[in-house]
Short mmCIF file of C-alpha atoms in Angstrom, two decimals:
data_model
loop_
_atom_site.label_atom_id
_atom_site.label_comp_id
_atom_site.label_asym_id
_atom_site.label_seq_id
_atom_site.Cartn_x
_atom_site.Cartn_y
_atom_site.Cartn_z
CA MET A 28 167.89 75.67 166.77
CA ALA A 29 168.15 76.31 163.04
CA ARG A 30 167.89 72.56 162.44
CA PHE A 31 164.66 72.42 164.51
CA ILE A 32 163.02 75.32 162.60
CA LEU A 33 163.96 73.70 159.30
CA SER A 34 162.38 70.44 160.42
CA VAL A 35 159.14 72.19 161.40
CA ILE A 36 158.94 73.96 158.03
CA LEU A 37 159.57 70.70 156.19
CA ILE A 38 156.85 68.87 158.14
CA TRP A 39 154.37 71.70 157.46
CA PHE A 40 155.20 71.66 153.74
CA LEU A 41 154.78 67.88 153.49
CA ASN A 42 151.49 68.06 155.36
CA ALA A 43 150.22 70.83 153.04
CA CYS A 44 151.20 68.84 149.99
CA SER A 45 149.41 65.82 151.31
CA GLN A 46 146.21 67.86 151.74
CA ALA A 47 146.38 69.58 148.33
CA GLN A 48 143.72 68.81 145.69
CA THR A 49 145.07 66.49 143.07
CA GLY A 50 143.78 64.77 140.00
CA ASN A 51 143.62 61.54 141.95
CA ASN A 52 141.28 63.21 144.43
CA MET A 53 138.99 64.25 141.62
CA LYS A 54 139.07 60.76 140.07
CA ALA A 55 138.33 59.14 143.38
CA LEU A 56 135.43 61.47 144.07
CA MET A 57 133.90 60.98 140.62
CA THR A 58 134.29 57.21 140.96
CA LYS A 59 132.57 57.26 144.34
CA LEU A 60 129.66 59.46 143.24
CA PHE A 61 128.87 58.00 139.82
CA ILE A 62 130.12 54.40 139.99
CA THR A 63 130.52 53.17 143.55
CA ASP A 64 127.34 54.81 144.86
CA GLY A 65 125.51 53.81 141.68
CA TYR A 66 124.21 57.30 140.79
CA ASN A 67 121.21 57.13 138.42
CA LYS A 68 120.16 60.30 136.68
CA GLU A 69 116.66 58.89 136.13
CA VAL A 70 115.96 58.94 139.88
CA ARG A 71 114.67 62.14 141.46
CA PRO A 72 117.46 63.12 143.90
CA SER A 73 115.46 63.05 147.12
CA LEU A 74 115.94 60.51 149.88
CA ASN A 75 112.28 60.99 150.78
CA GLN A 76 110.44 60.51 147.50
CA SER A 77 107.12 61.54 149.08
CA GLU A 78 108.28 65.15 149.47
CA PRO A 79 108.57 67.58 146.53
CA LEU A 80 111.98 68.73 145.42
CA ARG A 81 112.35 72.52 145.51
CA VAL A 82 113.96 74.24 142.52
CA ASP A 83 114.73 77.99 142.50
CA LEU A 84 114.95 80.08 139.32
CA ASP A 85 116.58 83.44 138.62
CA LEU A 86 116.47 85.02 135.16
CA PHE A 87 119.53 86.99 134.05
CA LEU A 88 118.47 89.23 131.16
CA VAL A 89 121.32 90.03 128.78
CA ALA A 90 119.46 91.87 125.99
CA VAL A 91 116.04 92.67 124.56
CA ASN A 92 116.57 91.79 120.90
CA GLY A 93 113.26 93.16 119.66
CA ILE A 94 109.51 92.76 119.35
CA ASP A 95 107.74 91.31 116.32
CA GLU A 96 104.35 93.03 116.03
CA VAL A 97 103.12 90.75 113.25
CA GLY A 98 104.25 87.52 114.88
CA GLN A 99 103.19 88.76 118.37
CA LYS A 100 106.60 87.75 119.69
CA LEU A 101 109.18 88.99 122.19
CA ILE A 102 112.81 88.04 121.53
CA THR A 103 115.28 88.21 124.41
CA THR A 104 118.71 86.82 125.26
CA GLY A 105 119.66 85.63 128.71
CA PHE A 106 120.33 82.70 130.98
CA VAL A 107 118.49 81.06 133.86
CA ASP A 108 120.19 80.31 137.16
CA ILE A 109 118.58 77.10 138.46
CA TYR A 110 119.33 75.84 141.98
CA TRP A 111 118.34 72.60 143.68
CA LYS A 112 119.77 70.06 146.13
CA ASP A 113 120.82 66.59 145.02
CA GLU A 114 121.01 64.43 148.14
CA TYR A 115 122.87 61.72 146.23
CA LEU A 116 125.80 64.04 145.37
CA GLN A 117 127.30 64.80 148.80
CA TRP A 118 130.76 64.08 150.17
CA ALA A 119 133.22 64.92 152.94
CA PRO A 120 135.83 67.36 151.56
CA ALA A 121 138.54 66.21 154.00
CA THR A 122 138.53 62.78 152.39
CA TYR A 123 139.32 64.20 148.95
CA GLY A 124 141.96 66.82 149.65
CA ASP A 125 139.44 69.50 150.75
CA LEU A 126 137.74 69.27 147.36
CA SER A 127 134.48 71.20 147.87
CA THR A 128 133.31 72.01 144.31
CA ILE A 129 133.24 70.00 141.10
CA TYR A 130 132.00 70.67 137.57
CA VAL A 131 130.00 68.00 135.76
CA SER A 132 128.36 67.96 132.34
CA GLN A 133 124.61 68.55 132.51
CA ASP A 134 123.97 65.23 130.73
CA LYS A 135 125.53 63.19 133.56
CA ILE A 136 123.14 64.17 136.36
CA TRP A 137 119.44 64.43 137.08
CA LYS A 138 118.02 67.85 136.35
CA PRO A 139 114.46 69.20 136.35
CA ASP A 140 112.80 69.14 132.92
CA ILE A 141 112.16 72.86 132.92
CA SER A 142 111.02 74.27 129.60
CA LEU A 143 109.69 77.52 128.17
CA GLN A 144 105.92 77.22 128.30
CA ASN A 145 105.01 80.13 126.00
CA GLY A 146 107.83 79.68 123.50
CA PHE A 147 107.61 79.74 119.71
CA LYS A 148 110.14 77.03 119.01
CA LYS A 149 109.54 73.32 119.43
CA LEU A 150 109.63 72.00 122.98
CA ASP A 151 113.25 71.27 123.88
CA GLU A 152 115.38 71.07 126.99
CA LEU A 153 117.28 74.07 128.18
CA GLY A 154 121.00 74.38 127.67
CA ASN A 155 123.44 72.17 125.79
CA GLY A 156 125.71 69.25 126.49
CA PHE A 157 128.83 71.41 126.89
CA ILE A 158 127.29 73.40 129.77
CA LYS A 159 128.65 72.36 133.15
CA VAL A 160 126.72 72.05 136.38
CA ILE A 161 128.41 73.32 139.55
CA ILE A 162 128.09 70.81 142.43
CA GLU A 163 128.91 71.82 146.00
CA LYS A 164 129.97 69.43 148.76
CA ASP A 165 126.55 69.64 150.47
CA GLY A 166 124.74 68.61 147.28
CA MET A 167 123.64 72.07 146.15
CA LEU A 168 123.68 72.40 142.35
CA ARG A 169 123.76 75.43 140.10
CA TRP A 170 122.80 75.08 136.43
CA SER A 171 122.93 78.14 134.12
CA PRO A 172 121.64 77.37 130.60
CA PHE A 173 122.05 80.24 128.13
CA GLU A 174 119.30 80.75 125.53
CA ILE A 175 117.68 83.10 123.02
CA PHE A 176 114.08 83.15 124.24
CA GLU A 177 111.30 83.67 121.69
CA THR A 178 108.07 84.00 123.66
CA LYS A 179 104.48 84.74 122.74
CA CYS A 180 103.25 88.21 123.65
CA ASP A 181 100.05 90.14 122.97
CA ILE A 182 101.34 93.26 121.18
CA ASN A 183 99.04 96.29 121.23
CA ILE A 184 100.22 99.04 118.86
CA GLU A 185 97.27 101.38 119.41
CA LYS A 186 99.54 104.10 120.83
CA PHE A 187 102.46 103.55 118.45
CA PRO A 188 105.13 105.01 118.70
CA PHE A 189 104.42 105.84 122.37
CA ASP A 190 103.35 102.30 123.23
CA GLU A 191 104.32 100.07 126.14
CA GLN A 192 104.30 96.28 125.95
CA THR A 193 104.15 93.83 128.85
CA CYS A 194 105.35 90.34 127.96
CA ASP A 195 105.83 87.18 130.01
CA ILE A 196 108.60 84.58 130.00
CA ILE A 197 107.08 81.49 131.64
CA PHE A 198 109.07 78.47 132.80
CA VAL A 199 107.29 75.27 133.80
CA VAL A 200 108.21 71.76 134.91
CA TRP A 201 106.88 69.76 132.00
CA SER A 202 106.67 66.17 133.22
CA TYR A 203 106.78 66.17 137.01
CA SER A 204 103.73 67.05 139.04
CA ILE A 205 103.65 69.72 141.71
CA SER A 206 103.89 67.00 144.38
CA GLU A 207 107.24 65.85 142.93
CA VAL A 208 109.03 69.02 141.77
CA LYS A 209 108.06 72.49 142.91
CA ILE A 210 109.79 75.47 141.31
CA SER A 211 109.87 78.98 142.75
CA LYS A 212 111.52 82.29 141.97
CA GLY A 213 114.85 83.00 143.55
CA LEU A 214 115.76 86.04 145.59
CA LYS A 215 116.91 88.04 142.57
CA GLY A 216 113.93 87.61 140.18
CA ILE A 217 115.03 89.27 136.94
CA ASN A 218 118.67 90.33 137.13
CA PHE A 219 120.24 92.90 134.77
CA TYR A 220 123.87 91.98 135.30
CA ASN A 221 125.71 92.47 131.96
CA PHE A 222 122.51 93.79 130.39
CA LYS A 223 122.90 95.56 127.03
CA GLY A 224 120.31 98.18 126.12
CA ASN A 225 118.21 98.19 122.96
CA GLY A 226 118.05 101.18 120.60
CA GLU A 227 114.27 100.96 120.19
CA TRP A 228 113.00 99.54 123.50
CA LYS A 229 113.63 100.56 127.09
CA VAL A 230 112.89 98.31 130.06
CA VAL A 231 110.70 100.20 132.55
CA SER A 232 109.68 97.51 135.04
CA THR A 233 109.97 93.80 135.82
CA SER A 234 108.30 91.31 138.12
CA ALA A 235 108.42 87.62 138.98
CA THR A 236 105.50 85.53 140.27
CA VAL A 237 104.91 81.87 141.07
CA ASP A 238 101.75 80.06 139.99
CA SER A 239 101.18 76.73 141.68
CA SER A 240 97.46 76.31 141.12
CA ALA A 241 97.42 73.48 138.58
CA GLU A 242 101.10 73.12 137.72
CA THR A 243 104.20 74.67 139.16
CA ARG A 244 105.56 77.48 137.04
CA VAL A 245 107.40 80.79 137.36
CA LYS A 246 106.34 83.82 135.32
CA PHE A 247 108.84 86.60 134.66
CA SER A 248 107.05 89.73 133.41
CA LEU A 249 108.87 92.39 131.43
CA THR A 250 107.43 95.82 130.59
CA VAL A 251 109.21 97.69 127.80
CA ARG A 252 108.52 101.14 126.34
CA ARG A 253 109.27 102.12 122.77
CA ILE A 254 111.71 105.02 122.32
CA PRO A 255 109.74 107.39 120.02
CA THR A 256 112.52 109.82 119.00
CA PHE A 257 113.23 108.15 115.65
CA TYR A 258 109.55 108.12 114.65
CA LEU A 259 108.96 111.69 115.84
CA ILE A 260 111.81 113.03 113.70
CA ASN A 261 111.47 110.81 110.63
CA VAL A 262 107.72 110.12 110.42
CA ILE A 263 105.45 112.40 112.46
CA ALA A 264 107.27 115.73 111.97
CA PRO A 265 107.44 115.43 108.12
CA ILE A 266 103.74 114.49 108.01
CA VAL A 267 102.75 117.58 110.01
CA LEU A 268 104.94 119.83 107.85
CA LEU A 269 103.47 118.39 104.64
CA ALA A 270 99.99 118.99 106.06
CA VAL A 271 100.85 122.67 106.63
CA LEU A 272 102.23 122.97 103.09
CA ASN A 273 99.04 121.38 101.81
CA ILE A 274 96.90 124.04 103.48
CA PHE A 275 98.97 126.85 101.95
CA THR A 276 97.53 125.85 98.59
CA PHE A 277 94.66 128.22 99.43
CA ALA A 278 97.11 131.05 100.12
CA LEU A 279 98.13 131.09 96.45
CA PRO A 280 96.03 133.24 94.08
CA VAL A 281 94.47 131.45 91.16
CA ASP A 282 95.92 133.95 88.67
CA CYS A 283 99.50 132.90 89.48
CA GLY A 284 99.01 129.76 87.39
CA GLU A 285 100.84 127.45 89.83
CA LYS A 286 98.02 126.64 92.24
CA MET A 287 97.06 123.28 90.72
CA SER A 288 100.64 122.10 90.17
CA TYR A 289 101.52 123.09 93.75
CA SER A 290 98.64 121.09 95.26
CA ILE A 291 99.44 118.01 93.19
CA THR A 292 103.15 118.28 94.05
CA VAL A 293 102.39 118.36 97.78
CA PHE A 294 99.98 115.42 97.43
CA LEU A 295 102.52 113.34 95.52
CA SER A 296 105.21 114.24 98.05
CA PHE A 297 102.97 112.94 100.82
CA ALA A 298 102.23 109.72 98.90
CA VAL A 299 105.91 109.10 98.12
CA PHE A 300 106.86 109.79 101.73
CA LEU A 301 104.34 107.23 102.97
CA SER A 302 105.73 104.60 100.61
CA ILE A 303 109.25 105.29 101.91
CA VAL A 304 108.41 105.14 105.64
CA SER A 305 105.98 102.21 105.32
CA SER A 306 108.80 99.79 106.16
CA THR A 307 109.32 101.48 109.55
CA LEU A 308 105.63 101.36 110.50
CA PRO A 309 104.02 98.29 112.12
CA LYS A 310 102.53 95.84 109.64
CA THR A 311 99.41 95.34 111.77
CA ALA A 312 96.28 97.47 112.00
CA GLY A 313 94.88 99.31 115.01
CA SER A 314 97.28 102.21 115.50
CA ILE A 315 95.88 105.68 116.14
CA LEU A 316 98.70 107.03 113.97
CA GLU A 317 97.22 105.14 111.00
CA PHE A 318 93.98 107.09 111.31
CA TYR A 319 95.97 110.32 111.42
CA LEU A 320 97.82 109.35 108.24
CA MET A 321 94.52 108.55 106.53
CA PHE A 322 93.15 111.90 107.71
CA GLN A 323 96.09 113.75 106.20
CA LEU A 324 95.86 111.75 102.98
CA GLY A 325 92.15 112.55 102.77
CA MET A 326 92.90 116.24 103.36
CA GLY A 327 95.36 116.19 100.48
CA THR A 328 92.77 114.59 98.20
CA ILE A 329 90.15 117.18 99.16
CA VAL A 330 92.58 120.05 98.53
CA VAL A 331 93.36 118.77 95.02
CA ILE A 332 89.65 118.35 94.21
CA VAL A 333 88.68 121.78 95.58
CA THR A 334 91.57 123.41 93.70
CA ALA A 335 90.43 121.83 90.43
CA VAL A 336 86.84 123.06 91.02
CA GLU A 337 88.09 126.55 91.90
CA LEU A 338 90.09 126.76 88.68
CA ARG A 339 87.02 125.66 86.74
CA LEU A 340 84.85 128.33 88.38
CA HIS A 341 87.49 131.05 88.24
CA PHE A 342 87.49 131.12 84.43
CA ARG A 343 83.74 130.63 84.11
CA SER A 344 82.05 133.14 81.81
CA LYS A 345 78.55 132.89 83.28
CA PRO A 346 77.59 135.41 85.99
CA VAL A 347 77.54 134.48 89.67
CA PRO A 348 74.04 133.38 90.87
CA LYS A 349 72.19 135.97 92.94
CA TRP A 350 71.88 133.74 96.03
CA LEU A 351 75.64 133.18 96.05
CA GLN A 352 76.28 136.93 95.74
CA VAL A 353 73.89 137.55 98.66
CA VAL A 354 75.67 135.00 100.88
CA PHE A 355 79.14 136.42 100.29
CA THR A 356 77.89 140.03 100.43
CA LEU A 357 76.25 139.52 103.84
CA SER A 358 79.36 137.84 105.20
CA PHE A 359 81.44 140.74 103.94
CA ILE A 360 79.14 143.29 105.70
CA LYS A 361 79.31 141.39 109.00
CA TYR A 362 83.08 141.30 108.72
CA MET A 363 83.23 145.07 108.17
CA ARG A 364 80.83 145.69 111.07
CA SER A 365 83.07 143.76 113.46
CA LYS A 366 86.04 145.82 112.28
CA LYS A 367 84.21 149.14 112.82
CA ASN A 368 83.10 148.27 116.39
CA VAL A 369 86.66 147.89 117.69
CA GLY A 370 88.16 150.69 119.90
CA CYS A 371 85.10 152.29 121.69
CA SER A 372 86.03 154.11 124.94
CA ASP A 373 83.17 156.06 126.63
CA ASN A 374 79.38 156.33 126.25
CA ASN A 375 79.38 159.44 124.10
CA THR A 376 82.02 158.03 121.88
CA GLN A 377 80.07 154.75 121.70
CA ASN A 378 76.88 156.56 120.71
CA ASP A 379 78.67 158.64 118.12
CA SER A 380 80.45 155.57 116.86
CA ALA A 381 77.18 153.64 116.69
CA THR A 382 75.63 156.41 114.62
CA MET A 383 78.64 156.63 112.39
CA ASN A 384 78.85 152.85 112.11
CA GLY A 385 75.19 152.70 111.14
CA GLU A 386 75.70 155.25 108.44
CA VAL A 387 78.89 153.52 107.27
CA ILE A 388 77.16 150.14 107.21
CA LYS A 389 74.25 151.54 105.25
CA LYS A 390 76.64 153.12 102.79
CA GLU A 391 78.62 149.83 102.57
CA ARG A 392 75.43 147.81 102.09
CA THR A 393 74.23 150.21 99.40
CA HIS A 394 77.68 150.11 97.82
CA ALA A 395 77.82 146.32 98.09
CA ASP A 396 74.38 145.97 96.56
CA SER A 397 75.47 148.11 93.67
CA ILE A 398 78.57 145.99 93.01
CA GLU A 399 78.16 142.63 91.31
CA LEU A 400 80.58 139.96 92.56
CA THR A 401 82.51 137.99 89.99
CA TRP A 402 83.78 134.42 90.14
CA PRO A 403 87.37 135.49 90.98
CA ASP A 404 85.93 137.43 93.96
CA ILE A 405 84.03 134.36 95.16
CA ILE A 406 87.05 132.10 94.75
CA ALA A 407 89.30 134.52 96.66
CA ARG A 408 86.89 134.56 99.61
CA VAL A 409 86.50 130.76 99.50
CA ASP A 410 90.30 130.42 99.63
CA MET A 411 90.48 132.63 102.69
CA ILE A 412 87.75 130.65 104.48
CA LEU A 413 89.22 127.25 103.60
CA PHE A 414 92.72 128.30 104.60
CA TRP A 415 91.72 129.15 108.17
CA VAL A 416 89.20 126.32 108.55
CA LEU A 417 91.66 123.65 107.44
CA LEU A 418 94.52 125.16 109.44
CA VAL A 419 92.43 125.06 112.62
CA ALA A 420 91.22 121.53 111.80
CA VAL A 421 94.79 120.24 111.31
CA ILE A 422 96.00 121.86 114.53
CA ILE A 423 93.10 120.46 116.56
CA MET A 424 93.42 116.97 115.04
CA THR A 425 97.18 116.92 115.63
CA LEU A 426 96.75 117.91 119.29
CA ILE A 427 94.02 115.30 119.80
CA ILE A 428 96.14 112.55 118.25
CA TYR A 429 99.16 113.57 120.34
CA LEU A 430 97.13 113.51 123.57
CA LEU A 431 95.65 110.11 122.70
CA LEU A 432 99.09 108.66 121.98
CA THR A 433 100.87 110.02 125.04
CA ASN A 434 98.15 109.44 127.67
#
């Protein structure tokens, strides 16, 4: 009995060894496919040459390297999974030790001349000679060329740094017509397996479409959004703070002697800051943020000019013109009237207050008419008006720019 079991095991082992894949099986299969059968890589691998050969494409995106605003270019890294059936590369696995898959250099077989249609580099074939093509027993092939894709893209920086860009990566069969080779997108479209994120750009959506109107091509669309945190902290926030400091020039009295030096210091700080951050800003025109920077630079220029004029007038020996005294006197009376009308409760109190306010206003007008305003008085009131006007203008402009950038 033991001798019988041993014999069965030995027969099974010898049979398994005879069916194992060996180097001779591989040599025999390669000889059959490429020598005996006379495989020619110049012949489109379809038994019926009147029917188009279908080729499926899947894009595996590995990384978004960056966007060049000046060059209008998207730079990505990835590889394309390309599938098609070669009817001249089929065999029976049982004849070759159950060998069902082989790897062949891409230069040894026919492959579709797929190229990047909207690329920046010169037209060249995908992949390299060391890349292998996987061939299955039924003739299905898988080719995965790895590339750094530099594609043309219309970059719109109007809403920088809150902008979104939609770019296309278009693959086309260059030589064959649509009646000979027809490419289509695979089931996966754009795949993010092994994808590495970018510190400046975030992928928000993708799509894949097939255009077979004039020529067969597959368009992979990629929508990326800029991450604005760096620019908010290092560009926009310092600009707003410098704008506030610029306005506080009018909070300083002229007699302190530091008003002019303060305004020039803030202006120079703004100019130096712009020269430092200019390398981080897009080198193309059209951004709303550029107009905001010009607005703030213009505000700084106006503040320096007004400060210089105020200093000139403050130490002027000539008396203030009558019309200017009237303007500032009337504004002062209206201001006092608004202060006196606050806090009325009932009708009697309102009547009494109105009578008292009338008398007070008359006394104030008579007192104001009897007092002659000097240039320091005029400059002090101008400072107060400009401080609040410019503060409101900066706040409103900043809110408008923020809404335009984020919507």
